[in-house]
Amino acid sequence: MNNSHNSRRPLAARRLAGVVAAAAAVSIALVSTANAATHAAPGTRPHPADTSLRALAEPTGLRIGVSINPDRLSDPAYAAIAGGQFSTVTPENQMKWDNIEPTQGTYHWAPAEKVVAFADAHGQKVRGHTLLWANQIPSWLTDDVGNGSITDAQLRTIVKKHVIDEVSHFRGKIWQWDVANEMFANSWDANPLPDGINGDEFWVQHLGEGIIADAFRWAHAADPHALLFYNDYNISGEDGTNAKADAVYAWAKKMRAEGVPIDGIGEQGHLDTQYGFSGDLERSDLQRYAGLGLKVAITEADVRTFVDSAATQVPTDSLAASAQSNEFSQELQACLEVRSCISFTVWDVDDADSWVPGTFAGEGAATLYDVNLKPKAQYTALQQTLQLAAGAPRR
Ligand code: 9MR
């Protein structure tokens, strides 16, 4: 994992003041919405009885998702949240190559199938994640590539088989596949190719950047109805220069012109309250991808901050909660304002499962639910944002 995820500009105090003002404005607007609903005037939308995120999002046409850990589904409280609050799920790790094929030629489908079955039982769609990524590749593959006993020509055959076998196995059950993940260079990467793809990325290094388009072609052949996404971070709104977003946009335009079967761009959406973030820039970047005829999605939203400990994850800054709520809300609003944005997925149900404390020392509290599975202010902020958006349906 790249620990520099979303390295961005420090959040100025001036900005925090704006955050608080914006949060206050939201609650004032909500009070009037709630009042209007109580005294339902003709033509107004009644206050919904079901205030789950999935129900509140339903009138907008947007699906709200979450990444899940199937080992936690035996906990009824966890399962009730995963099944009740969200209308799409992503297996957090179970469709990655090292889990699917830990030994060459022996597939281990059961954990991923458990997520698919859970989704089916709860009327949810599945985001498949992810087919081509430099992380979580099985060691039988990396070891043999490293010692030369798998040549690059053989590696190409192996990756083609991996993509086709996995997509075929789940054919008809996956709504969106993250075909390729994190292939573009960040400002701190040493060897960007002229078009911005990371020349040091494992697959690109061994097989050339054409492997990305090939993965889309193989996936499309294996399941023509799945929506095929390119997924990355810092590609809408977080990076002040917007250079990475510009590169992904230009590449996606080229893929479309060449007839490569790409259907969408996924912005991961991992934010951190210590850095700046522009919801306006996020919206315009998402809209720009949509202008190519692509769908877009927020695929891994979370907002981390500094916390007391990894075990309890209580924010240490008194302004953190409102900053986190505001950034979550802005991300969701950006998606809501772009008609082609089809899903907004948060990464992990609760703080106890989040990847953040293990990756960013001293940070955490990044999800909607605390370590005791209690909903936090961020959850309420998303409810509010959806409730307000329902007054202006996108479809
Ligand atoms: O949340 C995932 C964590 O459990 C894994 O240990 C980690 C391994 O790299 O991957 C995490 O998920 C990543 C996702 O697959 C791609 N974007 C970044 C996510 C956070 O690292």
CSV table of C-alpha atoms and ligand atoms in Angstrom, one decimal:
chain,number,residue,atom,x,y,z
A,1,MET,CA,0.0,0.0,0.0
A,2,ASN,CA,1.3,3.4,-0.8
A,3,ASN,CA,1.4,5.3,2.4
A,4,SER,CA,1.4,8.6,0.6
A,5,HIS,CA,-2.3,8.1,-0.4
A,6,ASN,CA,-3.8,11.5,-1.0
A,7,SER,CA,-0.9,13.7,-0.1
A,8,ARG,CA,-2.5,17.1,-0.3
A,9,ARG,CA,-2.3,20.7,0.9
A,10,PRO,CA,-2.8,21.4,4.6
A,11,LEU,CA,-6.3,22.4,5.7
A,12,ALA,CA,-6.2,26.0,6.6
A,13,ALA,CA,-8.0,27.3,9.7
A,14,ARG,CA,-10.0,29.6,7.5
A,15,ARG,CA,-11.3,26.5,5.7
A,16,LEU,CA,-12.5,24.9,9.0
A,17,ALA,CA,-14.5,28.0,9.8
A,18,GLY,CA,-16.2,27.5,6.4
A,19,VAL,CA,-16.8,23.9,7.3
A,20,VAL,CA,-18.6,24.8,10.5
A,21,ALA,CA,-20.7,27.5,8.6
A,22,ALA,CA,-21.6,25.0,5.9
A,23,ALA,CA,-22.6,22.4,8.5
A,24,ALA,CA,-24.8,25.0,10.2
A,25,ALA,CA,-26.4,25.9,6.9
A,26,VAL,CA,-27.2,22.2,6.3
A,27,SER,CA,-28.9,21.8,9.6
A,28,ILE,CA,-31.0,25.0,9.0
A,29,ALA,CA,-32.1,23.7,5.6
A,30,LEU,CA,-32.9,20.4,7.1
A,31,VAL,CA,-35.1,21.9,9.8
A,32,SER,CA,-37.1,23.6,7.1
A,33,THR,CA,-37.3,20.4,5.1
A,34,ALA,CA,-38.5,18.5,8.1
A,35,ASN,CA,-41.1,21.1,8.9
A,36,ALA,CA,-42.3,21.2,5.4
A,37,ALA,CA,-42.7,17.4,5.5
A,38,THR,CA,-44.6,17.4,8.8
A,39,HIS,CA,-47.1,20.0,7.4
A,40,ALA,CA,-47.0,18.4,4.0
A,41,ALA,CA,-48.0,21.1,1.5
A,42,PRO,CA,-49.4,19.8,-1.8
A,43,GLY,CA,-46.6,18.5,-4.0
A,44,THR,CA,-44.0,18.2,-1.3
A,45,ARG,CA,-42.2,14.9,-0.6
A,46,PRO,CA,-43.3,13.3,2.7
A,47,HIS,CA,-40.7,12.6,5.3
A,48,PRO,CA,-39.6,9.0,4.6
A,49,ALA,CA,-40.3,6.4,7.3
A,50,ASP,CA,-37.2,4.4,6.3
A,51,THR,CA,-34.2,6.6,7.0
A,52,SER,CA,-31.5,4.1,6.0
A,53,LEU,CA,-29.0,5.4,3.5
A,54,ARG,CA,-30.2,3.1,0.8
A,55,ALA,CA,-33.8,4.1,1.2
A,56,LEU,CA,-33.0,7.8,1.3
A,57,ALA,CA,-30.9,7.4,-1.8
A,58,GLU,CA,-33.5,5.5,-3.7
A,59,PRO,CA,-35.4,8.5,-5.1
A,60,THR,CA,-32.2,10.0,-6.4
A,61,GLY,CA,-31.3,6.8,-8.4
A,62,LEU,CA,-28.0,6.6,-6.7
A,63,ARG,CA,-26.9,3.4,-5.0
A,64,ILE,CA,-25.1,3.7,-1.7
A,65,GLY,CA,-22.5,1.0,-1.1
A,66,VAL,CA,-20.0,-0.4,1.4
A,67,SER,CA,-17.0,-2.7,1.4
A,68,ILE,CA,-17.6,-5.7,3.5
A,69,ASN,CA,-15.5,-8.3,5.3
A,70,PRO,CA,-17.4,-11.6,5.1
A,71,ASP,CA,-15.9,-12.9,8.3
A,72,ARG,CA,-17.9,-10.3,10.2
A,73,LEU,CA,-21.2,-11.3,8.7
A,74,SER,CA,-21.8,-13.7,11.6
A,75,ASP,CA,-22.2,-10.7,13.9
A,76,PRO,CA,-25.9,-9.8,13.6
A,77,ALA,CA,-25.2,-6.1,14.3
A,78,TYR,CA,-22.7,-5.9,11.5
A,79,ALA,CA,-24.9,-7.9,9.1
A,80,ALA,CA,-27.9,-5.7,9.9
A,81,ILE,CA,-25.9,-2.5,8.9
A,82,ALA,CA,-24.3,-4.1,5.9
A,83,GLY,CA,-27.6,-5.4,4.6
A,84,GLY,CA,-30.0,-2.6,5.8
A,85,GLN,CA,-28.1,0.6,5.0
A,86,PHE,CA,-26.5,-0.1,1.7
A,87,SER,CA,-27.8,-1.1,-1.8
A,88,THR,CA,-24.4,-2.3,-3.2
A,89,VAL,CA,-21.5,-4.1,-1.7
A,90,THR,CA,-17.8,-4.6,-2.5
A,91,PRO,CA,-15.8,-7.5,-1.1
A,92,GLU,CA,-13.0,-5.6,0.5
A,93,ASN,CA,-10.3,-8.2,-0.2
A,94,GLN,CA,-11.9,-11.5,-1.3
A,95,MET,CA,-11.8,-10.9,-5.1
A,96,LYS,CA,-8.2,-9.9,-5.1
A,97,TRP,CA,-5.8,-12.3,-6.8
A,98,ASP,CA,-4.0,-13.5,-3.7
A,99,ASN,CA,-7.3,-14.6,-2.1
A,100,ILE,CA,-8.8,-16.0,-5.3
A,101,GLU,CA,-5.8,-18.1,-6.3
A,102,PRO,CA,-3.4,-18.5,-3.3
A,103,THR,CA,-1.9,-21.6,-5.0
A,104,GLN,CA,-1.4,-21.6,-8.8
A,105,GLY,CA,-4.3,-23.4,-10.4
A,106,THR,CA,-6.4,-23.8,-7.2
A,107,TYR,CA,-9.2,-21.3,-6.9
A,108,HIS,CA,-10.6,-20.3,-3.6
A,109,TRP,CA,-14.0,-18.7,-4.5
A,110,ALA,CA,-16.0,-19.3,-1.3
A,111,PRO,CA,-15.3,-16.1,0.6
A,112,ALA,CA,-16.1,-13.9,-2.5
A,113,GLU,CA,-19.2,-16.1,-3.2
A,114,LYS,CA,-20.3,-15.5,0.4
A,115,VAL,CA,-20.4,-11.7,-0.3
A,116,VAL,CA,-22.3,-12.3,-3.6
A,117,ALA,CA,-24.8,-14.5,-1.8
A,118,PHE,CA,-25.3,-11.9,0.9
A,119,ALA,CA,-25.9,-9.2,-1.7
A,120,ASP,CA,-28.4,-11.4,-3.5
A,121,ALA,CA,-30.3,-12.0,-0.2
A,122,HIS,CA,-30.4,-8.3,0.5
A,123,GLY,CA,-31.4,-7.0,-2.9
A,124,GLN,CA,-27.9,-5.5,-3.4
A,125,LYS,CA,-25.6,-5.2,-6.4
A,126,VAL,CA,-22.0,-6.1,-6.3
A,127,ARG,CA,-18.9,-4.1,-7.2
A,128,GLY,CA,-16.1,-6.6,-8.1
A,129,HIS,CA,-12.7,-5.4,-6.9
A,130,THR,CA,-10.2,-5.8,-8.5
A,131,LEU,CA,-8.6,-7.7,-11.4
A,132,LEU,CA,-5.3,-6.0,-12.2
A,133,TRP,CA,-3.5,-4.4,-9.3
A,134,ALA,CA,0.1,-4.4,-8.1
A,135,ASN,CA,-0.9,-5.2,-4.5
A,136,GLN,CA,-2.2,-8.5,-3.2
A,137,ILE,CA,-0.8,-10.6,-6.0
A,138,PRO,CA,-0.1,-14.2,-4.9
A,139,SER,CA,3.5,-14.9,-3.8
A,140,TRP,CA,3.8,-17.9,-6.2
A,141,LEU,CA,3.5,-15.3,-9.0
A,142,THR,CA,5.7,-12.5,-7.6
A,143,ASP,CA,8.4,-15.0,-6.5
A,144,ASP,CA,8.6,-16.7,-9.8
A,145,VAL,CA,8.5,-13.4,-11.8
A,146,GLY,CA,11.3,-12.1,-9.4
A,147,ASN,CA,13.5,-15.2,-10.0
A,148,GLY,CA,12.9,-15.3,-13.7
A,149,SER,CA,11.1,-18.6,-13.8
A,150,ILE,CA,8.0,-16.9,-15.1
A,151,THR,CA,9.0,-14.9,-18.2
A,152,ASP,CA,7.1,-11.8,-19.3
A,153,ALA,CA,5.5,-13.8,-22.2
A,154,GLN,CA,4.3,-16.4,-19.7
A,155,LEU,CA,3.1,-13.7,-17.3
A,156,ARG,CA,0.8,-12.3,-20.0
A,157,THR,CA,-0.8,-15.7,-20.5
A,158,ILE,CA,-1.2,-16.1,-16.7
A,159,VAL,CA,-2.9,-12.7,-16.3
A,160,LYS,CA,-5.2,-13.3,-19.2
A,161,LYS,CA,-6.3,-16.6,-17.7
A,162,HIS,CA,-6.8,-14.9,-14.3
A,163,VAL,CA,-9.0,-12.1,-15.7
A,164,ILE,CA,-11.1,-14.5,-17.9
A,165,ASP,CA,-11.4,-17.2,-15.2
A,166,GLU,CA,-12.5,-14.8,-12.5
A,167,VAL,CA,-14.9,-12.7,-14.6
A,168,SER,CA,-16.4,-15.8,-16.1
A,169,HIS,CA,-16.8,-17.4,-12.7
A,170,PHE,CA,-18.9,-14.5,-11.5
A,171,ARG,CA,-20.6,-13.8,-14.9
A,172,GLY,CA,-24.0,-12.2,-14.5
A,173,LYS,CA,-23.5,-11.5,-10.8
A,174,ILE,CA,-21.2,-8.4,-10.9
A,175,TRP,CA,-22.6,-4.9,-11.6
A,176,GLN,CA,-19.3,-3.1,-11.9
A,177,TRP,CA,-15.8,-4.6,-12.1
A,178,ASP,CA,-12.8,-2.5,-11.1
A,179,VAL,CA,-10.8,-4.0,-13.9
A,180,ALA,CA,-7.6,-2.0,-13.3
A,181,ASN,CA,-6.6,-0.3,-10.1
A,182,GLU,CA,-4.0,2.5,-9.3
A,183,MET,CA,-2.0,2.4,-12.5
A,184,PHE,CA,-1.3,6.1,-12.8
A,185,ALA,CA,1.7,7.9,-11.3
A,186,ASN,CA,1.4,10.3,-8.4
A,187,SER,CA,3.5,13.5,-8.2
A,188,TRP,CA,6.0,11.6,-6.0
A,189,ASP,CA,6.4,8.6,-8.3
A,190,ALA,CA,9.8,8.5,-10.0
A,191,ASN,CA,9.0,7.1,-13.5
A,192,PRO,CA,5.8,8.4,-15.0
A,193,LEU,CA,5.4,7.5,-18.6
A,194,PRO,CA,4.6,10.4,-21.0
A,195,ASP,CA,0.8,9.8,-20.7
A,196,GLY,CA,1.0,9.7,-16.8
A,197,ILE,CA,0.8,6.0,-16.3
A,198,ASN,CA,3.3,4.8,-13.7
A,199,GLY,CA,6.2,3.2,-15.4
A,200,ASP,CA,7.2,1.4,-12.2
A,201,GLU,CA,3.8,-0.2,-11.7
A,202,PHE,CA,4.3,-4.0,-11.7
A,203,TRP,CA,2.1,-4.9,-14.7
A,204,VAL,CA,3.2,-1.9,-16.8
A,205,GLN,CA,6.8,-2.7,-16.0
A,206,HIS,CA,6.5,-6.3,-17.2
A,207,LEU,CA,3.9,-6.1,-19.9
A,208,GLY,CA,3.8,-2.5,-21.1
A,209,GLU,CA,0.8,-0.1,-20.6
A,210,GLY,CA,-1.2,-1.9,-23.3
A,211,ILE,CA,-1.9,-4.6,-20.7
A,212,ILE,CA,-4.6,-2.3,-19.2
A,213,ALA,CA,-6.6,-2.1,-22.4
A,214,ASP,CA,-6.2,-5.8,-22.8
A,215,ALA,CA,-7.6,-6.5,-19.4
A,216,PHE,CA,-10.7,-4.5,-20.3
A,217,ARG,CA,-11.0,-6.5,-23.5
A,218,TRP,CA,-10.7,-9.9,-21.7
A,219,ALA,CA,-13.1,-8.9,-19.0
A,220,HIS,CA,-15.6,-7.7,-21.5
A,221,ALA,CA,-15.4,-11.0,-23.5
A,222,ALA,CA,-16.0,-12.9,-20.3
A,223,ASP,CA,-19.0,-10.9,-19.1
A,224,PRO,CA,-20.3,-8.5,-21.7
A,225,HIS,CA,-23.0,-7.1,-19.3
A,226,ALA,CA,-20.7,-6.1,-16.4
A,227,LEU,CA,-19.8,-2.4,-16.3
A,228,LEU,CA,-16.0,-2.2,-16.5
A,229,PHE,CA,-14.3,0.5,-14.4
A,230,TYR,CA,-10.8,2.0,-14.1
A,231,ASN,CA,-10.3,2.8,-10.4
A,232,ASP,CA,-7.8,5.1,-8.7
A,233,TYR,CA,-7.3,7.7,-6.0
A,234,ASN,CA,-6.5,11.5,-6.2
A,235,ILE,CA,-8.3,11.7,-9.5
A,236,SER,CA,-11.1,14.0,-8.6
A,237,GLY,CA,-10.9,16.9,-6.3
A,238,GLU,CA,-8.1,16.0,-3.9
A,239,ASP,CA,-5.0,16.9,-5.9
A,240,GLY,CA,-4.5,20.6,-6.1
A,241,THR,CA,-2.7,20.5,-9.5
A,242,ASN,CA,-5.2,18.0,-10.9
A,243,ALA,CA,-2.4,16.5,-12.9
A,244,LYS,CA,-3.3,12.9,-12.2
A,245,ALA,CA,-7.0,13.6,-13.0
A,246,ASP,CA,-5.9,15.2,-16.3
A,247,ALA,CA,-3.8,12.2,-17.2
A,248,VAL,CA,-6.6,9.7,-16.4
A,249,TYR,CA,-9.1,11.8,-18.4
A,250,ALA,CA,-6.8,11.9,-21.5
A,251,TRP,CA,-6.2,8.2,-21.3
A,252,ALA,CA,-9.9,7.4,-20.9
A,253,LYS,CA,-10.6,9.6,-23.9
A,254,LYS,CA,-8.0,7.6,-25.9
A,255,MET,CA,-9.5,4.3,-24.8
A,256,ARG,CA,-12.9,5.4,-25.9
A,257,ALA,CA,-11.6,6.6,-29.2
A,258,GLU,CA,-9.9,3.2,-29.7
A,259,GLY,CA,-13.0,1.3,-28.9
A,260,VAL,CA,-11.6,-0.3,-25.7
A,261,PRO,CA,-14.6,-1.5,-23.6
A,262,ILE,CA,-14.3,0.8,-20.7
A,263,ASP,CA,-17.6,1.9,-19.0
A,264,GLY,CA,-16.6,4.0,-16.1
A,265,ILE,CA,-14.1,5.8,-13.9
A,266,GLY,CA,-14.0,5.1,-10.1
A,267,GLU,CA,-12.7,7.7,-7.8
A,268,GLN,CA,-11.7,6.0,-4.6
A,269,GLY,CA,-12.4,9.1,-2.4
A,270,HIS,CA,-10.0,8.5,0.6
A,271,LEU,CA,-9.8,11.8,2.3
A,272,ASP,CA,-7.9,13.2,5.3
A,273,THR,CA,-9.0,16.2,7.4
A,274,GLN,CA,-5.4,17.5,7.4
A,275,TYR,CA,-5.4,18.2,3.7
A,276,GLY,CA,-7.5,20.4,1.5
A,277,PHE,CA,-10.3,19.0,-0.7
A,278,SER,CA,-12.6,20.7,-3.2
A,279,GLY,CA,-16.0,19.3,-3.7
A,280,ASP,CA,-16.4,21.7,-6.6
A,281,LEU,CA,-13.3,20.3,-8.3
A,282,GLU,CA,-14.5,16.8,-7.6
A,283,ARG,CA,-17.8,17.5,-9.3
A,284,SER,CA,-16.2,19.1,-12.3
A,285,ASP,CA,-13.7,16.2,-12.6
A,286,LEU,CA,-16.4,13.6,-12.4
A,287,GLN,CA,-18.5,15.6,-14.9
A,288,ARG,CA,-15.5,15.7,-17.3
A,289,TYR,CA,-15.2,11.9,-17.2
A,290,ALA,CA,-19.0,11.6,-17.7
A,291,GLY,CA,-18.6,13.9,-20.8
A,292,LEU,CA,-16.7,11.1,-22.5
A,293,GLY,CA,-19.9,8.9,-22.2
A,294,LEU,CA,-18.6,7.1,-19.1
A,295,LYS,CA,-20.3,6.3,-15.9
A,296,VAL,CA,-18.5,7.5,-12.7
A,297,ALA,CA,-18.6,6.2,-9.1
A,298,ILE,CA,-17.1,7.0,-5.7
A,299,THR,CA,-15.8,3.6,-4.8
A,300,GLU,CA,-13.9,3.8,-1.5
A,301,ALA,CA,-15.0,6.9,0.4
A,302,ASP,CA,-13.6,7.4,3.9
A,303,VAL,CA,-12.4,10.5,5.8
A,304,ARG,CA,-9.6,9.9,8.3
A,305,THR,CA,-8.3,12.1,11.1
A,306,PHE,CA,-6.0,12.0,14.1
A,307,VAL,CA,-7.2,9.8,16.9
A,308,ASP,CA,-6.4,8.9,20.5
A,309,SER,CA,-5.6,5.2,19.7
A,310,ALA,CA,-6.1,2.5,17.1
A,311,ALA,CA,-8.3,0.6,19.6
A,312,THR,CA,-10.8,3.4,20.4
A,313,GLN,CA,-10.3,5.8,17.5
A,314,VAL,CA,-11.7,9.0,19.2
A,315,PRO,CA,-10.7,12.1,17.2
A,316,THR,CA,-8.2,14.3,19.1
A,317,ASP,CA,-9.2,17.6,17.4
A,318,SER,CA,-12.6,19.0,18.5
A,319,LEU,CA,-13.3,20.2,15.0
A,320,ALA,CA,-12.6,16.8,13.4
A,321,ALA,CA,-16.2,15.6,13.5
A,322,SER,CA,-17.6,18.5,11.7
A,323,ALA,CA,-14.7,18.5,9.2
A,324,GLN,CA,-15.3,14.7,8.5
A,325,SER,CA,-19.0,15.1,8.2
A,326,ASN,CA,-18.5,18.0,5.8
A,327,GLU,CA,-16.0,16.2,3.6
A,328,PHE,CA,-18.2,13.0,3.4
A,329,SER,CA,-21.1,15.2,2.6
A,330,GLN,CA,-19.3,17.1,-0.1
A,331,GLU,CA,-18.1,13.9,-1.7
A,332,LEU,CA,-21.6,12.6,-1.8
A,333,GLN,CA,-23.0,15.9,-3.1
A,334,ALA,CA,-20.4,15.9,-5.9
A,335,CYS,CA,-21.6,12.5,-7.0
A,336,LEU,CA,-25.3,13.4,-6.7
A,337,GLU,CA,-24.8,16.4,-8.9
A,338,VAL,CA,-23.3,14.3,-11.7
A,339,ARG,CA,-26.1,12.3,-13.3
A,340,SER,CA,-23.7,9.6,-14.5
A,341,CYS,CA,-22.5,9.0,-11.0
A,342,ILE,CA,-24.1,5.6,-10.3
A,343,SER,CA,-22.8,4.6,-6.9
A,344,PHE,CA,-21.2,6.0,-3.8
A,345,THR,CA,-19.4,3.3,-1.8
A,346,VAL,CA,-17.9,3.8,1.7
A,347,TRP,CA,-14.8,1.8,2.5
A,348,ASP,CA,-15.5,-0.5,5.5
A,349,VAL,CA,-18.6,-0.7,7.6
A,350,ASP,CA,-16.9,0.5,10.8
A,351,ASP,CA,-13.7,1.9,12.3
A,352,ALA,CA,-12.8,-1.5,13.8
A,353,ASP,CA,-12.3,-2.9,10.3
A,354,SER,CA,-10.8,0.1,8.6
A,355,TRP,CA,-7.4,-0.1,6.8
A,356,VAL,CA,-6.5,3.4,8.1
A,357,PRO,CA,-5.0,2.8,11.5
A,358,GLY,CA,-2.7,0.1,10.1
A,359,THR,CA,-1.5,2.4,7.3
A,360,PHE,CA,-1.4,5.9,8.7
A,361,ALA,CA,0.1,6.0,12.2
A,362,GLY,CA,-2.1,8.0,14.6
A,363,GLU,CA,-5.0,8.3,12.3
A,364,GLY,CA,-8.4,6.6,12.1
A,365,ALA,CA,-12.1,7.2,12.7
A,366,ALA,CA,-12.5,7.1,8.9
A,367,THR,CA,-15.8,5.3,8.5
A,368,LEU,CA,-19.5,6.0,9.3
A,369,TYR,CA,-19.6,3.7,12.4
A,370,ASP,CA,-17.4,3.7,15.5
A,371,VAL,CA,-15.5,0.8,16.9
A,372,ASN,CA,-18.7,-0.3,18.7
A,373,LEU,CA,-20.8,-0.1,15.5
A,374,LYS,CA,-22.5,3.0,16.6
A,375,PRO,CA,-23.4,5.5,13.8
A,376,LYS,CA,-21.4,8.7,14.0
A,377,ALA,CA,-22.1,12.3,12.9
A,378,GLN,CA,-20.8,11.4,9.4
A,379,TYR,CA,-23.6,8.9,9.0
A,380,THR,CA,-26.2,11.6,9.9
A,381,ALA,CA,-24.5,14.0,7.5
A,382,LEU,CA,-25.0,11.5,4.6
A,383,GLN,CA,-28.6,11.0,5.7
A,384,GLN,CA,-29.1,14.8,5.6
A,385,THR,CA,-27.4,15.1,2.2
A,386,LEU,CA,-29.5,12.4,0.7
A,387,GLN,CA,-32.7,13.8,2.2
A,388,LEU,CA,-32.0,17.2,0.8
A,389,ALA,CA,-31.1,15.7,-2.6
A,390,ALA,CA,-34.4,13.8,-2.8
A,391,GLY,CA,-36.2,17.1,-3.4
A,392,ALA,CA,-34.5,17.3,-6.7
A,393,PRO,CA,-34.4,13.8,-8.2
A,394,ARG,CA,-31.7,13.1,-10.8
A,395,ARG,CA,-33.8,10.9,-13.0
B,1,9MR,O1,-9.0,-2.3,2.8
B,1,9MR,C1,-8.0,-3.1,2.2
B,1,9MR,C2,-7.1,-3.7,3.3
B,1,9MR,O2,-7.8,-4.6,4.1
B,1,9MR,C3,-5.9,-4.4,2.6
B,1,9MR,O3,-5.0,-4.8,3.6
B,1,9MR,C4,-5.3,-3.5,1.7
B,1,9MR,C5,-4.1,-4.2,1.0
B,1,9MR,O4,-3.5,-3.4,0.1
B,1,9MR,O5,-6.2,-3.0,0.7
B,1,9MR,C6,-7.2,-2.3,1.2
B,1,9MR,O6,-8.1,-1.8,0.2
B,1,9MR,C7,-7.5,-0.9,-0.7
B,1,9MR,C8,-8.3,-1.1,-2.0
B,1,9MR,O7,-8.3,-2.5,-2.4
B,1,9MR,C9,-7.7,-0.3,-3.1
B,1,9MR,N1,-7.6,1.1,-2.8
B,1,9MR,C10,-6.9,1.4,-1.5
B,1,9MR,C11,-7.6,0.6,-0.4
B,1,9MR,C12,-7.0,0.9,1.0
B,1,9MR,O8,-5.7,0.5,1.0
